[in-house]
Protein backbone atom coordinates (compact mmCIF):
# COMPACT_ATOMS: atom_id res chain seq x y z
CA MET A 1 0.83 37.72 -43.03
CA THR A 2 0.53 39.63 -46.30
CA LYS A 3 -0.86 42.93 -44.99
CA LYS A 4 1.62 45.81 -44.76
CA LEU A 5 1.73 46.93 -41.13
CA LEU A 6 3.69 49.77 -39.53
CA LEU A 7 6.14 49.29 -36.68
CA ASN A 8 4.98 50.98 -33.47
CA LYS A 9 8.33 52.59 -32.62
CA PRO A 10 7.33 54.17 -29.28
CA LEU A 11 5.94 50.82 -28.09
CA LEU A 12 9.09 48.99 -29.22
CA PHE A 13 11.25 51.57 -27.46
CA GLY A 14 9.31 51.07 -24.25
CA MET A 15 9.61 47.30 -24.47
CA VAL A 16 13.36 47.51 -25.08
CA LEU A 17 13.72 49.92 -22.16
CA PHE A 18 11.92 47.51 -19.83
CA HIS A 19 14.17 44.65 -20.96
CA PHE A 20 17.30 46.73 -20.33
CA GLY A 21 15.86 47.65 -16.94
CA ALA A 22 15.32 43.97 -16.12
CA ILE A 23 18.90 43.16 -17.14
CA GLY A 24 20.22 46.11 -15.15
CA ALA A 25 18.34 44.91 -12.08
CA LEU A 26 20.62 41.88 -11.93
CA PHE A 27 23.51 44.17 -10.91
CA PHE A 28 21.54 45.25 -7.84
CA PHE A 29 20.43 41.86 -6.58
CA THR A 30 19.11 41.31 -3.09
CA TRP A 31 16.80 38.56 -1.91
CA SER A 32 14.19 41.08 -0.83
CA ARG A 33 14.11 42.66 -4.31
CA LEU A 34 13.85 39.24 -5.91
CA LEU A 35 10.92 38.37 -3.65
CA LEU A 36 9.26 41.68 -4.53
CA ALA A 37 9.57 40.94 -8.26
CA LEU A 38 8.31 37.38 -7.89
CA GLY A 39 5.42 38.54 -5.71
CA ALA A 40 4.37 41.17 -8.25
CA TRP A 41 4.70 38.64 -11.10
CA ILE A 42 2.57 36.06 -9.28
CA VAL A 43 -0.15 38.46 -8.15
CA VAL A 44 -0.47 40.29 -11.47
CA GLY A 45 0.16 37.29 -13.71
CA SER A 46 -2.30 35.07 -11.87
CA LEU A 47 -4.97 37.36 -10.39
CA GLY A 48 -4.72 39.99 -13.10
CA ILE A 49 -4.16 38.16 -16.38
CA GLY A 50 -5.04 34.50 -15.82
CA VAL A 51 -7.98 34.83 -13.44
CA GLY A 52 -9.18 38.35 -14.29
CA PHE A 53 -8.59 39.19 -17.95
CA HIS A 54 -8.77 35.61 -19.24
CA ARG A 55 -11.02 33.28 -17.29
CA LEU A 56 -13.43 35.92 -15.94
CA LEU A 57 -13.66 38.76 -18.46
CA THR A 58 -12.91 36.91 -21.71
CA HIS A 59 -14.66 33.58 -21.20
CA LYS A 60 -17.06 34.27 -18.32
CA GLY A 61 -15.96 31.03 -16.70
CA PHE A 62 -17.17 32.16 -13.28
CA GLU A 63 -19.11 34.99 -11.66
CA THR A 64 -18.13 37.33 -8.87
CA SER A 65 -19.07 40.68 -7.38
CA LYS A 66 -18.42 43.88 -9.32
CA TRP A 67 -15.92 45.20 -6.80
CA LEU A 68 -13.80 42.07 -7.11
CA GLU A 69 -14.19 41.98 -10.91
CA TYR A 70 -12.96 45.57 -11.16
CA THR A 71 -10.12 44.86 -8.74
CA LEU A 72 -8.95 41.93 -10.85
CA ALA A 73 -9.17 44.16 -13.94
CA LEU A 74 -6.92 46.76 -12.29
CA PHE A 75 -4.42 44.02 -11.40
CA GLY A 76 -4.48 43.00 -15.05
CA CYS A 77 -3.61 46.53 -16.13
CA LEU A 78 -0.43 46.23 -14.04
CA ALA A 79 0.83 43.72 -16.59
CA LEU A 80 1.06 46.49 -19.21
CA GLN A 81 -0.80 44.36 -21.74
CA ARG A 82 -3.28 47.14 -22.47
CA ASP A 83 -6.73 47.56 -20.98
CA PRO A 84 -9.43 44.86 -20.54
CA ILE A 85 -11.49 45.89 -23.59
CA ARG A 86 -8.58 45.62 -26.00
CA TRP A 87 -7.12 42.49 -24.35
CA VAL A 88 -10.42 40.62 -24.22
CA ALA A 89 -11.45 41.60 -27.74
CA ARG A 90 -8.19 40.31 -29.21
CA HIS A 91 -8.42 37.05 -27.31
CA ARG A 92 -12.02 36.39 -28.31
CA VAL A 93 -11.05 36.95 -31.95
CA HIS A 94 -8.19 34.48 -31.47
CA HIS A 95 -10.64 31.81 -30.32
CA LYS A 96 -13.03 32.54 -33.17
CA PHE A 97 -10.36 32.25 -35.88
CA THR A 98 -7.66 30.14 -34.24
CA ASP A 99 -4.85 29.41 -36.73
CA LYS A 100 -6.99 30.67 -39.60
CA SER A 101 -7.24 33.95 -41.47
CA GLY A 102 -8.24 36.55 -38.90
CA ASP A 103 -6.27 35.10 -35.98
CA PRO A 104 -4.28 38.02 -34.53
CA HIS A 105 -1.27 35.91 -33.49
CA SER A 106 -1.08 32.50 -35.11
CA PRO A 107 2.35 30.78 -35.39
CA LYS A 108 1.34 30.00 -38.97
CA ASP A 109 2.39 33.60 -39.62
CA GLY A 110 5.72 32.89 -37.92
CA ALA A 111 6.93 32.02 -34.42
CA VAL A 112 8.25 35.52 -33.73
CA TRP A 113 5.02 37.02 -35.01
CA SER A 114 2.91 34.91 -32.63
CA HIS A 115 5.18 35.76 -29.70
CA LEU A 116 5.54 39.54 -30.03
CA GLY A 117 5.44 40.62 -33.67
CA TRP A 118 1.68 41.17 -33.55
CA ILE A 119 2.21 43.60 -30.67
CA ILE A 120 4.90 45.81 -32.21
CA TYR A 121 3.22 45.73 -35.64
CA PRO A 122 -0.38 46.48 -34.55
CA ASP A 123 -3.16 45.74 -37.02
CA PRO A 124 -5.63 48.67 -37.26
CA ASP A 125 -8.39 46.19 -38.11
CA PHE A 126 -8.34 45.16 -34.45
CA GLU A 127 -9.12 48.65 -33.16
CA GLY A 128 -12.06 51.05 -33.08
CA GLN A 129 -15.54 51.37 -31.59
CA THR A 130 -17.21 49.14 -34.18
CA TYR A 131 -14.72 46.37 -33.46
CA TYR A 132 -15.07 46.67 -29.67
CA LYS A 133 -18.86 46.80 -29.78
CA LYS A 134 -18.87 43.60 -31.84
CA TRP A 135 -16.42 41.54 -29.80
CA VAL A 136 -16.77 42.92 -26.25
CA PRO A 137 -20.29 44.41 -26.00
CA ASP A 138 -20.50 43.25 -22.37
CA LEU A 139 -17.46 45.32 -21.37
CA TRP A 140 -18.16 48.20 -23.73
CA ARG A 141 -21.52 48.82 -22.01
CA GLN A 142 -19.74 49.46 -18.70
CA ILE A 143 -18.36 52.96 -18.23
CA PHE A 144 -15.63 51.60 -15.92
CA TYR A 145 -13.99 49.68 -18.77
CA ARG A 146 -14.41 52.46 -21.31
CA LYS A 147 -12.74 54.92 -18.94
CA LEU A 148 -10.00 52.40 -18.21
CA MET A 149 -9.03 52.37 -21.91
CA GLY A 150 -7.37 55.74 -21.40
CA LEU A 151 -6.14 55.08 -17.88
CA ALA A 152 -4.59 51.61 -18.15
CA TRP A 153 -1.18 53.19 -17.43
CA LEU A 154 -2.28 54.54 -14.04
CA PRO A 155 -2.07 51.35 -11.89
CA MET A 156 1.53 50.73 -13.01
CA THR A 157 2.43 54.39 -12.40
CA ILE A 158 1.11 54.13 -8.85
CA TRP A 159 2.98 50.83 -8.32
CA GLY A 160 6.17 52.40 -9.65
CA ILE A 161 5.85 55.28 -7.17
CA VAL A 162 5.30 52.79 -4.35
CA CYS A 163 8.43 50.88 -5.40
CA TYR A 164 10.42 54.11 -5.47
CA PHE A 165 9.45 55.00 -1.92
CA ILE A 166 10.21 51.45 -0.79
CA GLY A 167 13.76 51.43 -2.12
CA GLY A 168 14.47 53.88 -4.89
CA ILE A 169 15.32 53.25 -8.54
CA THR A 170 16.78 49.79 -7.92
CA THR A 171 13.50 48.63 -6.40
CA ILE A 172 11.67 49.96 -9.46
CA LEU A 173 13.99 47.88 -11.66
CA TRP A 174 12.96 44.73 -9.79
CA GLY A 175 9.35 45.48 -8.86
CA VAL A 176 8.42 46.96 -12.24
CA CYS A 177 10.87 45.91 -14.97
CA VAL A 178 11.74 42.35 -13.92
CA SER A 179 8.19 41.36 -12.98
CA THR A 180 6.71 42.93 -16.12
CA VAL A 181 9.19 41.33 -18.52
CA LEU A 182 8.55 37.93 -16.92
CA MET A 183 4.79 38.44 -17.32
CA TRP A 184 5.13 39.55 -20.91
CA HIS A 185 7.06 36.55 -22.12
CA PHE A 186 5.19 33.87 -20.22
CA THR A 187 1.89 35.33 -21.43
CA TRP A 188 3.23 35.47 -24.99
CA PHE A 189 4.45 31.87 -24.77
CA VAL A 190 0.81 30.84 -24.48
CA ASN A 191 0.24 32.41 -27.90
CA SER A 192 3.40 31.03 -29.46
CA ALA A 193 4.82 27.93 -27.73
CA THR A 194 1.49 26.26 -26.97
CA HIS A 195 0.57 26.43 -30.64
CA MET A 196 3.88 24.88 -31.75
CA TRP A 197 5.16 22.37 -29.18
CA GLY A 198 3.52 20.08 -26.65
CA SER A 199 0.95 17.30 -26.43
CA ARG A 200 -2.69 17.17 -27.51
CA ALA A 201 -5.36 15.54 -25.39
CA PHE A 202 -8.19 16.67 -27.68
CA ASN A 203 -8.51 16.74 -31.45
CA THR A 204 -9.38 20.43 -31.79
CA ASN A 205 -9.51 22.23 -35.13
CA ASP A 206 -6.32 24.18 -34.41
CA THR A 207 -2.70 23.69 -33.36
CA SER A 208 -3.23 24.19 -29.61
CA THR A 209 -1.13 22.01 -27.31
CA ASN A 210 -0.63 21.33 -23.62
CA SER A 211 2.74 22.41 -22.22
CA LEU A 212 3.86 21.69 -18.66
CA TRP A 213 6.60 24.32 -18.57
CA VAL A 214 4.35 27.06 -19.97
CA ALA A 215 1.62 26.03 -17.50
CA ILE A 216 4.03 26.34 -14.58
CA PHE A 217 5.23 29.81 -15.53
CA SER A 218 1.82 31.10 -16.60
CA PHE A 219 -0.04 29.73 -13.57
CA GLY A 220 -2.02 27.15 -15.54
CA GLU A 221 -2.56 28.86 -18.89
CA GLY A 222 -0.25 26.38 -20.62
CA TRP A 223 -2.89 23.64 -20.69
CA HIS A 224 -3.94 25.31 -23.90
CA ASN A 225 -5.30 22.33 -25.80
CA ASN A 226 -7.60 21.58 -22.85
CA HIS A 227 -8.67 25.21 -22.93
CA HIS A 228 -9.37 25.32 -26.66
CA HIS A 229 -11.41 22.12 -26.33
CA SER A 230 -13.66 23.79 -23.75
CA PRO A 231 -12.95 27.56 -23.62
CA VAL A 232 -15.57 28.45 -20.99
CA ARG A 233 -14.44 25.77 -18.56
CA VAL A 234 -12.78 27.58 -15.68
CA ARG A 235 -10.40 24.72 -14.89
CA HIS A 236 -7.67 24.18 -17.49
CA GLY A 237 -5.57 21.55 -15.74
CA LEU A 238 -7.95 18.61 -16.06
CA ALA A 239 -5.69 15.78 -14.86
CA TRP A 240 -4.64 15.66 -11.21
CA TRP A 241 -1.00 16.30 -12.12
CA GLN A 242 -1.72 19.27 -14.41
CA ILE A 243 -0.76 22.20 -12.19
CA ASP A 244 -3.29 25.01 -12.57
CA VAL A 245 -2.64 27.78 -10.04
CA ASN A 246 -5.32 30.02 -11.52
CA TRP A 247 -7.91 27.32 -10.90
CA TYR A 248 -6.71 26.93 -7.32
CA VAL A 249 -7.16 30.70 -6.85
CA ILE A 250 -10.71 30.61 -8.24
CA TRP A 251 -11.54 27.55 -6.12
CA SER A 252 -10.24 29.41 -3.05
CA LEU A 253 -12.30 32.51 -3.89
CA GLU A 254 -15.38 30.30 -4.02
CA LYS A 255 -14.59 28.73 -0.65
CA PHE A 256 -14.32 32.23 0.85
CA GLY A 257 -17.68 33.18 -0.63
CA LEU A 258 -16.21 35.54 -3.22
C-alpha cells in the first residue's frame, strides 16, 4: 500500500467506543443478556451479512421477493458495516482484483490492513457516484438502496432504543456493543484470516483458503476458497462436514416458498 491515506478519526473513535462497551458489558453479565447478544449476532451476522449483503445482493446467488430482499438489507445495516451499495461495491471489487493491485483489503498489504486498516484508512477511490454506478448498477437503480446510503444508521438506532427499554444501558452494552463487535471481527476474519491460513481445495488465482473456525463463527463464510472458486454458487460448504449455516438458512427459505 503506497498511497497516502488519511485516518478516519471519528470512525476509529466509534470503533474504540464499541469495543470498550463490549468489555464493559462483561461486568454486567446475565444469561439473558448473553442470549440477547448471541441472538442479535446470529440474526444480523447470518441473515443480514452472510445471506443478505453477500450471497443475495453481491453475488445474486438466489432470488427472492423484494420485501424479503429489503428486509435482509435492513438486517445487514444493523451490523454497522455501512449500507448495501458501499458494502457490495467493495466486495465486488475484491473479487475482481483479489490479491492484486486494486484489491481493497488484501493481506499482501499487511495482515492488520486486511483486517481493519482498510476501514479506518478509507480510500477515496472506492467512493462516489461514478464508482457505484460502475460496480453496483443493479442496486444504484433502486431508490430504496440510494436512500439507505444516508439512513444506514437508523436500524441500529431503533434497535438500541429497543434494548434500552428492555433493560437500560446494560442491555445496550450486550445487545448492541457485544453483538456488533463480534460481527465486525468475524466478518473481517474472512478478509484477513482466510487469505492467510487454511486449506485450499481449488487452485484459484489468489490466496483464498478454507477455514473451519472462521466458517463456524461467520455462519459459513469461512469456506472462502470454495467461494472464490465459484463466487455465484450459493452454497459455500461443499463437503458434508463443512458447516454452512447461511446455506441452511437459504435452503429453509426455499422450502417455505420464500
